[in-house]
Coordinates of C-alpha atoms and ligand atoms in Angstrom, one line a residue:
Chain Q
X102 CA -5.1 7.8 4.5
X103 CA -6.4 11.2 4.5
X104 CA -9.3 12.7 2.2
X105 CA -8.2 16.1 1.9
X106 CA -10.5 19.1 0.9
X107 CA -9.8 20.9 -2.4
X108 CA -9.0 24.7 -1.1
X109 CA -8.5 26.3 -4.6
X110 CA -7.3 25.4 -8.1
X111 CA -5.3 28.1 -9.8
X112 CA -4.5 28.1 -13.5
X113 CA -1.5 29.2 -15.1
X114 CA -2.9 27.8 -18.6
X115 CA -4.9 24.8 -19.5
X116 CA -2.2 22.1 -19.2
X117 CA -0.6 23.7 -15.7
X118 CA -2.3 24.3 -12.8
X119 CA -1.7 25.1 -8.7
X120 CA -3.7 22.6 -6.7
X121 CA -4.3 23.9 -3.1
X122 CA -5.3 21.5 -0.6
X123 CA -6.4 22.3 3.0
X124 CA -3.5 21.2 5.1
X125 CA -5.5 19.1 7.9
X126 CA -3.1 18.1 10.2
X127 CA -0.7 16.9 7.6
X128 CA 3.0 17.5 8.7
X129 CA 5.8 17.4 6.1
X130 CA 9.6 17.9 5.4
X131 CA 10.6 20.6 2.7
X132 CA 10.9 18.2 -0.5
X133 CA 8.3 15.4 0.4
X134 CA 5.6 14.4 -2.1
X135 CA 2.1 13.0 -1.5
X136 CA 0.4 10.3 -3.5
X137 CA -2.9 11.6 -4.7
X138 CA -5.5 9.3 -5.9
X139 CA -8.2 9.3 -8.8
X140 CA -11.6 7.9 -8.2
X141 CA -10.5 4.6 -9.1
X142 CA -7.5 4.1 -6.6
X143 CA -4.8 4.9 -9.5
X144 CA -2.2 6.8 -7.3
X145 CA 0.7 9.3 -8.8
X146 CA 3.2 11.1 -6.5
X147 CA 3.4 14.8 -6.6
X148 CA 5.7 17.0 -4.5
X149 CA 4.7 19.7 -2.2
X150 CA 5.5 23.2 -3.3
X151 CA 4.1 25.0 0.0
X152 CA 6.2 26.0 2.9
X153 CA 5.9 24.1 6.1
X154 CA 4.3 26.9 8.0
X155 CA 1.6 27.4 5.5
X156 CA -1.7 26.3 5.8
X157 CA -2.5 24.7 2.6
X158 CA -0.8 22.3 0.7
X159 CA 0.3 23.4 -2.5
X160 CA 1.0 21.2 -5.7
X161 CA 2.3 22.2 -8.8
X162 CA 0.7 19.9 -11.6
X163 CA 1.3 19.4 -15.1
X164 CA -1.9 18.4 -16.8
X165 CA -0.9 15.1 -19.0
X166 CA -3.4 14.6 -22.0
X167 CA -5.6 11.4 -20.9
X168 CA -3.1 11.3 -17.9
X169 CA -4.9 9.2 -15.4
X170 CA -4.8 11.4 -12.3
X171 CA -3.4 14.8 -13.3
X172 CA -6.2 14.9 -15.9
X173 CA -8.8 14.1 -13.0
X174 CA -7.4 16.2 -10.5
X175 CA -7.5 18.9 -13.2
X176 CA -11.1 18.8 -13.2
X177 CA -11.3 19.1 -9.2
X178 CA -13.4 22.3 -8.0
X179 CA -12.9 23.9 -4.4
X180 CA -14.9 21.8 -1.8
X181 CA -14.5 18.6 -3.5
X182 CA -12.3 15.6 -1.9
X183 CA -8.8 14.1 -3.2
X184 CA -7.7 11.0 -1.3
X185 CA -3.7 11.4 -0.1
X186 CA -1.1 9.1 1.5
X187 CA 0.8 10.8 4.2
X188 CA 3.6 12.7 2.8
X189 CA 7.0 10.5 1.9
X190 CA 10.0 11.0 -0.2
X191 CA 13.6 10.2 -0.6
X192 CA 14.4 13.8 -2.0
X193 CA 15.4 16.6 0.0
X194 CA 16.8 19.9 -1.2
X195 CA 19.4 21.7 1.1
X196 CA 19.1 18.7 3.7
X197 CA 23.0 19.2 3.5
X198 CA 22.9 22.8 4.4
X199 CA 22.7 22.7 7.9
X200 CA 26.2 20.7 8.1
X201 CA 27.4 24.2 6.7
X202 CA 27.5 22.4 3.2
X203 CA 26.5 24.4 0.0
X204 CA 24.0 23.3 -2.4
X205 CA 22.6 24.2 -6.0
X206 CA 19.0 23.6 -7.4
X207 CA 18.4 22.8 -11.1
X208 CA 14.6 22.6 -12.1
X209 CA 12.8 22.2 -14.9
X210 CA 8.9 22.5 -15.4
X211 CA 7.0 21.7 -12.4
X212 CA 10.2 20.2 -10.9
X213 CA 10.6 23.7 -9.2
X214 CA 7.9 22.3 -6.5
X215 CA 10.4 20.8 -4.2
X216 CA 12.9 23.8 -4.2
X217 CA 9.8 26.2 -3.6
X218 CA 9.2 24.2 -0.5
X219 CA 12.6 24.4 0.9
X220 CA 12.7 27.9 0.0
X221 CA 9.5 28.7 1.7
X222 CA 10.1 26.6 4.7
X223 CA 13.9 28.0 5.0
X224 CA 14.1 31.5 3.5
X225 CA 17.7 31.9 5.4
X226 CA 19.1 28.9 3.6
X227 CA 19.3 29.7 -0.1
X228 CA 20.7 27.8 -2.5
X229 CA 24.5 29.2 -4.2
X230 CA 22.6 28.9 -7.5
X231 CA 19.1 27.9 -9.0
X232 CA 18.6 27.0 -12.4
X233 CA 15.0 27.1 -13.7
X234 CA 14.2 25.7 -17.0
X235 CA 10.7 26.0 -18.8
X236 CA 9.4 26.1 -22.3
X237 CA 7.4 29.6 -22.0
X238 CA 7.0 32.1 -19.9
X239 CA 3.8 31.2 -19.0
X240 CA 4.8 27.7 -17.3
X241 CA 6.6 30.1 -15.1
X242 CA 5.9 29.5 -11.3
X243 CA 6.6 31.8 -8.4
X244 CA 8.9 34.0 -10.3
X245 CA 8.9 36.9 -8.2
X246 CA 9.8 34.7 -5.3
X247 CA 12.5 32.9 -6.9
X248 CA 14.2 36.3 -8.6
X249 CA 14.8 37.5 -5.1
X250 CA 17.6 34.9 -5.0
X251 CA 21.3 36.1 -5.8
X252 CA 22.2 33.0 -7.9
X253 CA 18.7 32.6 -9.9
X254 CA 18.9 31.9 -13.8
X255 CA 15.9 31.3 -16.0
X256 CA 15.9 29.6 -19.1
X257 CA 13.5 29.8 -21.7
X258 CA 13.7 27.4 -24.5
X259 CA 10.5 28.0 -26.9
X260 CA 10.4 31.8 -26.5
X261 CA 13.0 34.4 -26.3
X262 CA 12.6 37.9 -24.2
X263 CA 14.4 40.3 -21.9
X264 CA 15.6 39.0 -18.5
X265 CA 15.9 35.6 -19.3
X266 CA 18.2 33.3 -21.0
X267 CA 17.0 31.9 -24.5
X268 CA 17.8 28.1 -24.7
X269 CA 17.5 25.1 -22.3
X270 CA 18.8 24.9 -18.7
X271 CA 21.3 22.4 -19.7
X272 CA 23.3 25.1 -21.9
X273 CA 23.8 26.8 -18.5
X274 CA 25.9 23.8 -17.4
X275 CA 29.0 26.0 -17.4
X276 CA 28.1 28.5 -15.3
X277 CA 27.2 26.0 -12.3
X278 CA 29.6 26.3 -9.3
X279 CA 31.6 23.3 -8.9
X280 CA 33.1 22.1 -5.5
X281 CA 33.5 18.9 -3.1
X282 CA 31.3 20.9 -0.7
X283 CA 28.3 21.6 -2.8
X284 CA 25.2 19.1 -3.2
X285 CA 23.5 19.3 -6.6
X286 CA 19.7 18.8 -6.3
X287 CA 18.1 18.2 -10.1
X288 CA 14.4 17.7 -10.2
X289 CA 12.1 17.6 -13.4
X290 CA 12.7 16.4 -17.0
X291 CA 14.9 12.9 -17.4
X292 CA 16.8 14.3 -20.3
X293 CA 18.3 17.7 -18.1
X294 CA 18.7 15.3 -15.2
X295 CA 20.7 12.9 -17.2
X296 CA 22.6 15.2 -19.0
X297 CA 23.4 17.2 -15.7
X298 CA 24.5 14.6 -14.0
X299 CA 26.9 13.6 -16.5
X300 CA 28.4 16.9 -16.7
X301 CA 29.0 16.7 -12.7
X302 CA 30.4 13.8 -12.9
X303 CA 32.8 14.5 -15.8
X304 CA 33.5 17.4 -13.8
X305 CA 34.6 15.6 -10.9
X306 CA 31.5 15.6 -8.7
X307 CA 31.2 12.8 -6.5
X308 CA 27.9 10.9 -7.3
X309 CA 26.5 11.0 -3.7
X310 CA 26.5 14.7 -4.3
X311 CA 24.2 14.5 -7.0
X312 CA 20.1 14.2 -6.0
X313 CA 17.9 13.4 -8.4
X314 CA 14.1 13.3 -8.7
X315 CA 12.4 12.5 -12.6
X316 CA 8.9 13.7 -12.7
X317 CA 8.6 13.5 -16.5
X318 CA 10.3 11.7 -19.5
X319 CA 11.1 13.8 -22.6
X320 CA 9.2 12.0 -24.8
X321 CA 5.9 11.9 -23.0
X322 CA 6.0 8.6 -21.0
X323 CA 6.2 9.4 -17.4
Chain E
X155 CA -10.6 -20.2 -0.8
X156 CA -10.9 -18.8 2.8
X157 CA -7.7 -19.5 4.7
X158 CA -9.2 -18.7 8.5
X159 CA -8.4 -21.5 10.8
X160 CA -11.1 -23.6 9.9
X161 CA -11.6 -26.7 8.0
X162 CA -10.5 -25.3 4.9
X163 CA -7.2 -24.0 6.3
X164 CA -6.6 -28.0 7.4
X165 CA -8.1 -29.8 4.8
X166 CA -8.4 -29.3 0.8
X167 CA -11.4 -28.9 -1.2
X168 CA -11.5 -32.8 -1.9
X169 CA -11.4 -33.2 2.1
X170 CA -7.8 -34.7 2.3
X171 CA -5.5 -33.5 4.8
X172 CA -3.6 -30.2 3.6
X173 CA -0.1 -30.5 3.4
X174 CA 1.8 -28.2 6.0
X175 CA 5.4 -27.4 7.0
X176 CA 6.2 -27.6 10.9
X177 CA 8.7 -24.8 11.1
X178 CA 12.2 -26.2 12.5
X179 CA 14.4 -23.0 12.9
X180 CA 14.6 -19.4 12.4
X181 CA 17.5 -19.0 10.1
X182 CA 16.4 -15.9 8.4
X183 CA 14.1 -13.1 9.6
X184 CA 12.7 -10.9 6.8
X185 CA 11.1 -7.4 7.3
X186 CA 8.6 -6.2 5.3
X187 CA 9.2 -2.3 5.0
X188 CA 5.8 -1.6 3.4
X189 CA 3.8 -1.1 0.2
X190 CA 4.5 2.2 -0.5
X191 CA 7.0 2.1 -3.5
X192 CA 8.2 5.0 -6.2
X193 CA 7.0 2.5 -8.8
X194 CA 4.0 0.7 -9.8
X195 CA 5.1 -2.2 -11.6
X196 CA 1.8 -3.9 -13.0
X197 CA 3.2 -7.8 -12.0
X198 CA 4.1 -6.6 -8.3
X199 CA 3.2 -9.4 -6.1
X200 CA 2.9 -6.9 -3.3
X201 CA 0.5 -4.6 -5.5
X202 CA 2.9 -1.7 -4.4
X203 CA 2.8 1.7 -5.5
X204 CA 3.4 5.3 -4.5
X205 CA 1.6 5.9 -1.1
X206 CA 0.0 2.6 -0.7
X207 CA -0.4 1.4 2.9
X208 CA -1.7 -1.9 2.5
X209 CA 1.3 -2.8 4.7
X210 CA 2.3 0.0 6.6
X211 CA 6.1 1.2 7.1
X212 CA 8.0 -0.8 9.3
X213 CA 9.5 1.5 12.2
X214 CA 12.6 1.4 13.9
X215 CA 10.9 0.4 17.2
X216 CA 9.2 -2.2 15.5
X217 CA 12.1 -3.6 14.1
X218 CA 14.3 -3.5 17.0
X219 CA 12.1 -5.7 19.0
X220 CA 11.8 -8.3 16.5
X221 CA 15.7 -8.5 16.0
X222 CA 16.2 -8.8 19.9
X223 CA 13.4 -11.6 20.0
X224 CA 15.1 -13.2 16.7
X225 CA 18.8 -13.2 18.4
X226 CA 17.2 -14.9 21.2
X227 CA 16.1 -17.7 18.7
X228 CA 19.6 -18.0 17.2
X229 CA 18.5 -16.2 13.8
X230 CA 21.5 -16.0 11.4
X231 CA 20.4 -13.3 8.6
X232 CA 18.1 -10.4 8.5
X233 CA 16.4 -9.7 4.9
X234 CA 14.5 -6.6 3.7
X235 CA 11.7 -6.3 1.3
X236 CA 9.1 -3.7 0.3
X237 CA 7.5 -1.7 -1.6
X238 CA 11.0 -0.6 -2.1
X239 CA 12.9 -0.3 1.2
X240 CA 14.5 2.9 0.7
X241 CA 11.1 4.8 0.6
X242 CA 10.6 3.9 4.3
X243 CA 12.2 7.1 5.9
X244 CA 13.5 4.8 8.7
X245 CA 15.0 2.5 6.7
X246 CA 18.6 3.1 7.2
X247 CA 18.3 3.7 10.5
X248 CA 16.7 0.0 10.7
X249 CA 19.7 -1.5 8.8
X250 CA 21.9 -0.1 11.1
X251 CA 20.4 -1.8 13.9
X252 CA 20.1 -5.1 12.3
X253 CA 23.7 -5.0 11.0
X254 CA 25.1 -4.6 14.7
X255 CA 24.1 -8.3 14.8
X256 CA 23.9 -10.1 11.5
X257 CA 24.2 -10.0 7.8
X258 CA 21.4 -8.2 6.0
X259 CA 20.2 -8.7 2.5
X260 CA 17.9 -6.1 0.7
X261 CA 15.9 -6.2 -2.1
X262 CA 15.3 -3.1 -4.1
X263 CA 14.6 -1.7 -7.4
X264 CA 17.7 0.4 -7.3
X265 CA 16.3 3.7 -8.4
X266 CA 15.9 7.2 -6.9
X267 CA 15.1 6.1 -3.4
X268 CA 18.4 4.5 -3.1
X269 CA 20.4 6.4 -5.4
X270 CA 19.5 9.6 -3.1
X271 CA 20.5 8.2 -0.2
X272 CA 24.1 6.4 -1.2
X273 CA 25.9 8.8 0.8
X274 CA 24.1 7.0 4.1
X275 CA 24.3 3.7 2.6
X276 CA 28.1 3.8 2.1
X277 CA 28.5 4.4 5.7
X278 CA 27.0 1.4 6.7
X279 CA 30.3 -0.7 5.1
X280 CA 31.6 0.1 9.0
X281 CA 29.2 -2.0 10.4
X282 CA 30.5 -4.8 12.2
X283 CA 28.1 -7.4 9.4
X284 CA 28.1 -7.4 5.8
X285 CA 25.0 -5.9 3.7
X286 CA 24.3 -7.2 0.6
X287 CA 21.5 -6.0 -2.4
X288 CA 19.4 -7.7 -4.7
X289 CA 18.7 -5.7 -7.2
X290 CA 15.7 -6.3 -9.6
X291 CA 16.4 -6.5 -13.4
X292 CA 13.4 -8.2 -14.6
X293 CA 14.7 -9.0 -18.2
X294 CA 18.0 -8.8 -20.0
X295 CA 16.3 -6.5 -22.5
X296 CA 16.3 -3.0 -21.0
X297 CA 13.4 -2.2 -23.1
X298 CA 11.1 -4.7 -21.7
X299 CA 12.3 -4.1 -18.2
X300 CA 11.2 -0.3 -18.5
X301 CA 7.9 -1.5 -20.1
X302 CA 6.6 -2.2 -16.8
X303 CA 8.8 -0.3 -14.3
X304 CA 9.3 3.1 -16.1
X305 CA 11.7 4.6 -18.7
X306 CA 14.9 4.5 -17.9
X307 CA 14.9 2.4 -14.9
X308 CA 16.8 -0.4 -16.2
X309 CA 19.8 1.5 -16.7
X310 CA 19.4 3.3 -13.1
X311 CA 19.1 -0.3 -11.5
X312 CA 22.3 -1.2 -13.8
X313 CA 24.6 1.8 -12.7
X314 CA 23.6 1.4 -9.0
X315 CA 24.2 -2.4 -9.1
X316 CA 27.7 -1.4 -10.3
X317 CA 28.1 1.2 -7.9
X318 CA 27.2 -0.9 -4.7
X319 CA 29.8 -3.6 -6.3
X320 CA 32.1 -1.1 -6.4
X321 CA 31.7 -0.1 -2.8
X322 CA 32.3 -3.5 -1.5
X323 CA 28.7 -4.6 -0.9
X324 CA 27.6 -8.1 -2.0
X325 CA 25.2 -7.8 -4.7
X326 CA 22.8 -10.5 -7.1
X327 CA 19.9 -9.7 -9.2
X328 CA 16.3 -11.0 -9.3
X329 CA 14.5 -11.5 -12.4
X330 CA 11.4 -13.1 -13.8
X331 CA 11.1 -16.5 -15.1
X332 CA 9.1 -17.1 -18.0
X333 CA 7.6 -20.5 -18.4
X334 CA 9.6 -22.6 -21.0
X335 CA 12.6 -20.3 -21.0
X336 CA 16.2 -21.6 -21.4
X337 CA 17.0 -20.4 -18.2
X338 CA 20.8 -20.7 -18.6
X339 CA 20.6 -19.2 -22.1
X340 CA 18.5 -16.4 -20.5
X341 CA 20.8 -15.7 -17.5
X342 CA 23.8 -15.5 -20.1
X343 CA 22.5 -13.1 -22.0
X344 CA 23.0 -10.6 -18.5
X345 CA 26.7 -10.8 -18.8
X346 CA 27.1 -8.1 -21.4
X347 CA 25.2 -5.8 -18.7
X348 CA 27.1 -7.2 -16.0
X349 CA 30.6 -6.1 -17.8
X350 CA 29.0 -2.7 -18.3
X351 CA 28.3 -2.2 -14.7
X352 CA 31.5 -3.9 -13.8
X353 CA 30.2 -6.6 -11.6
X354 CA 31.2 -10.3 -12.1
X355 CA 30.0 -12.2 -14.8
X356 CA 28.8 -15.1 -12.1
X357 CA 26.5 -12.8 -9.7
X358 CA 23.8 -15.0 -8.3
X359 CA 20.7 -14.7 -10.4
X360 CA 17.3 -15.4 -8.6
X361 CA 14.3 -16.2 -10.7
X362 CA 10.7 -15.4 -9.5
X363 CA 7.8 -17.2 -11.6
X364 CA 4.6 -15.3 -12.0
X365 CA 3.4 -14.6 -8.4
X366 CA 0.3 -12.8 -9.3
X367 CA -1.3 -9.9 -7.4
X368 CA -2.0 -10.1 -3.8
X369 CA -5.4 -11.0 -2.7
X370 CA -6.0 -12.5 -6.4
X371 CA -7.2 -16.3 -6.6
X372 CA -5.1 -18.7 -9.0
X373 CA -6.4 -22.2 -9.7
X374 CA -3.4 -24.4 -8.8
X375 CA -3.4 -27.9 -8.0
X376 CA -4.0 -28.4 -3.9
X377 CA -0.8 -29.7 -1.9
X378 CA -2.2 -32.5 0.4
X379 CA -0.3 -34.3 3.1
X380 CA 0.3 -37.4 0.8
X381 CA 1.9 -34.8 -2.0
X382 CA 4.5 -33.8 0.9
X383 CA 6.1 -37.1 1.2
X384 CA 5.1 -38.7 -2.1
X385 CA 6.8 -35.9 -4.4
X386 CA 9.3 -34.3 -1.9
X387 CA 12.2 -35.9 0.3
X388 CA 13.1 -34.2 3.6
X389 CA 15.4 -32.1 2.3
X390 CA 13.2 -30.8 0.1
X391 CA 10.6 -30.0 2.8
X392 CA 13.3 -28.5 4.8
X393 CA 13.9 -26.1 1.9
X394 CA 10.6 -24.5 2.2
X395 CA 10.9 -20.8 3.3
X396 CA 8.2 -21.2 5.9
X397 CA 10.3 -23.7 7.3
X398 CA 13.6 -21.8 8.2
X399 CA 12.1 -18.3 7.6
X400 CA 9.6 -15.8 9.0
X401 CA 8.5 -12.4 7.9
X402 CA 7.4 -9.2 10.3
X403 CA 4.4 -7.5 8.7
X404 CA 2.8 -4.4 9.5
X405 CA -0.8 -3.6 9.4
X406 CA -3.3 -1.5 11.3
X407 CA -0.8 -0.1 13.4
X408 CA 0.4 -3.7 14.6
X409 CA 3.4 -6.0 13.6
X410 CA 2.3 -9.8 12.7
X411 CA 4.5 -12.6 12.0
X412 CA 3.7 -14.1 8.8
X413 CA 4.7 -17.5 7.6
X414 CA 7.0 -16.5 4.8
X415 CA 7.5 -13.5 2.1
X416 CA 4.7 -14.6 -0.1
X417 CA 1.4 -14.8 1.8
X418 CA 1.2 -11.6 3.6
X419 CA -2.5 -10.8 2.0
X420 CA -4.1 -13.7 3.4
X421 CA -4.5 -13.0 7.4
X422 CA -4.4 -17.0 8.0
X423 CA -0.8 -16.7 7.6
X424 CA -0.4 -14.0 10.3
X425 CA 0.9 -16.7 12.9
X426 CA 0.7 -14.3 15.9
X427 CA 2.5 -11.4 17.5
X428 CA 5.8 -13.0 18.6
X429 CA 8.2 -15.2 16.8
X430 CA 8.3 -17.5 19.6
X431 CA 4.4 -18.0 19.2
X432 CA 4.4 -18.3 15.3
X433 CA 7.5 -20.7 15.1
X434 CA 5.3 -23.2 17.1
X435 CA 2.4 -22.8 14.7
X436 CA 2.2 -25.4 11.6
X437 CA 2.4 -23.6 8.0
X438 CA -0.6 -25.2 5.8
X439 CA 0.2 -24.8 2.0
X440 CA -3.1 -23.7 1.3
X441 CA -2.3 -20.4 -0.9
X442 CA -1.7 -20.3 -4.2
X443 CA 1.9 -19.3 -4.0
X444 CA 2.6 -22.5 -1.7
X445 CA 2.5 -24.3 -5.3
X446 CA 5.3 -22.4 -6.4
X447 CA 7.4 -23.2 -3.6
X448 CA 6.2 -26.8 -3.9
X449 CA 6.5 -27.1 -7.7
X450 CA 9.6 -24.7 -8.5
X451 CA 11.2 -24.7 -5.2
X452 CA 10.8 -21.0 -5.3
X453 CA 12.6 -19.2 -2.3
X454 CA 13.5 -15.6 -1.8
X455 CA 16.3 -16.4 0.3
X456 CA 19.9 -16.8 -0.8
X457 CA 21.0 -19.9 1.5
X458 CA 24.8 -20.5 1.4
Ligands
FAD54 C1 8.4 11.5 -6.9 C2 7.7 12.1 -7.8 C3 7.1 13.5 -7.9 C4 6.2 14.0 -8.8 N1 5.7 15.4 -8.8 C5 5.1 15.7 -9.6 C6 4.7 17.2 -9.7 O1 4.9 17.9 -8.4 N2 3.9 18.1 -10.7 C7 3.7 16.9 -11.9 O2 2.9 17.7 -12.5 N3 4.1 16.0 -11.7 C8 4.9 15.2 -10.7 N4 5.3 13.8 -10.9 C9 4.5 13.2 -12.0 C10 3.2 12.6 -11.7 O3 3.9 11.4 -10.6 C11 2.4 11.8 -13.0 O4 3.5 10.6 -13.2 C12 2.1 12.5 -13.7 O5 1.1 13.5 -13.3 C13 1.5 11.9 -14.8 O6 0.5 10.9 -14.4 P1 -1.2 10.5 -15.1 O7 -1.8 9.5 -14.2 O8 -1.7 12.0 -15.0 O9 -1.0 10.0 -16.3 P2 -0.5 8.6 -17.0 O10 -2.0 7.9 -17.1 O11 0.3 7.8 -15.8 O12 0.1 8.7 -18.4 C14 1.4 9.4 -18.6 C15 1.4 9.8 -19.9 O13 2.3 9.0 -20.5 C16 1.8 8.1 -21.4 N5 2.3 6.9 -21.1 C17 2.2 5.9 -20.0 N6 2.9 4.7 -20.3 C18 3.4 5.1 -21.3 C19 4.2 3.9 -21.8 N7 4.7 3.0 -21.7 N8 4.8 4.3 -23.2 C20 4.4 5.6 -23.8 N9 3.9 6.6 -23.4 C21 3.2 6.2 -22.0 C22 0.4 8.2 -21.4 O14 -0.2 7.7 -22.7 C23 -0.1 9.8 -21.0 O15 0.0 10.5 -22.1 C24 6.2 13.3 -9.7 C25 6.6 12.0 -10.3 C26 7.3 11.5 -9.2 C27 8.1 10.0 -9.2
SF4_55 S1 9.5 -2.0 -8.0 FE1 9.2 -4.0 -6.7 S2 8.0 -3.3 -5.0 FE2 8.1 -1.4 -6.4 S3 6.1 -2.2 -7.5 FE3 7.7 -2.9 -8.6 S4 7.7 -4.9 -8.2 FE4 6.6 -3.8 -6.5

């Protein structure tokens, strides 16, 4: 199990940060996660948001109050080490794209991480649409990169402002393109994933085209 | 107890000959796909959790080698357990290789790793042999299941169970067996859920007693040679998993053949690097989980 050195830790605000670990010789596919361990050996999976060509591993972490691992990670400093598993995972945004199929990405919060990894690794295979839901603008990661995508829509649920939709990302369901050749990748909060999956299935999308990864639960349990 | 091949392996603490099983056939070969799991259930008998590698991912090359050897020994079925098998990146390819030769059984928590690979799984219907899934639904109360497996996981597992059945795969469930329970009443309380999922009321329900965490020591009565003949008949002895099955486990970059699916935490039960060598070895019933097999007839197998 590799022990990786903390390269940097960049806070967006007290409860949200990007953890950068030195890459060492870790190889991964976009969408993969790594289990990160705290000093007591508790492990939690975190998705890599870095591109496969970068020399740091990036993780977007929401700090959960009293969370055994996320809270511990938030206290790391550059030069500390973090035990990590080899990369693994079953959620591979855009994996179907090489076959000429189209894809749609829908994320809430840190659930944007696997999509960023795909976009940074395969910039020439953008999704048909990318919906990103957050509570406040301060929760947004990599907006400049995402805004370059033609099908990008940002939904901010708690605050209103220019240039984004005020509401939940699920309120934008009607705008999602539907098609038999489209694969839908949903990542983040359970309620978004449940509601969107149900909407897609009710709209005639085959369940094998709906790919899902739950990071967090609406009521705080994860 | 130190279960290396010394006196403690052969005799009980009272110095009586320890009960044993001399394996007779290799009907079923189990593969451990690795202890990496998307969930981290507190009762997990494998101690599996995200990123765990006490038992490493089985590779396609490993699997092919043992599939070939098992075929030579007349194996009838291949079965797979984890961790969560679908977390293993080569698992679908491993299943494809096994299904070319024999029917297969997969034990799964039926959550995201499987759900996200359903398109690949559906293609396995075209294989020459049948694929069956055993889905863990610990309690007939979704809240209790989710208490240890995580929120929403009962519903996911139930939905996936239904989808697998509708796709034509065989399905069964595994549940926890509580001491003193009225087993048929507990089984019956699953029926409303089976109906929601669209699976038959009478699918097989495999019940597991509490097996305790790997590496833990539990005070259970010791099984002597005399116990094996006084309390069990030949048919019951033949029903021990270690009599008719083995399990392949990969640790520290190498595969070993273990006596059964329940004892991979004690190196003494690694019976060697090949099935042929392992089949010749007596299995001494000294692991605390052997007592569950002795007392309750616990078995991971679904024999016809
Ligand atoms: C595949 C995958 C990838 C993930 N990737 C990311 C990622 O990129 N970024 C990210 O931020 N997160 C990600 N997560 C979530 C992450 O793995 C952790 O679950 C999260 O960081 C919380 O872990 P923790 O140890 O900090 O909190 P924990 O100690 O696990 O506790 C979480 C919180 O929930 C509460 N809680 C726990 N159990 C219960 C219960 N039974 N009932 C009620 N409340 C309860 C606790 O009180 C605590 O407040 C991912 C999850 C998965 C499955
Ligand atoms: S899902 Fe199964 S293998 Fe995974 S932690 Fe739970 S009991 Fe263990």
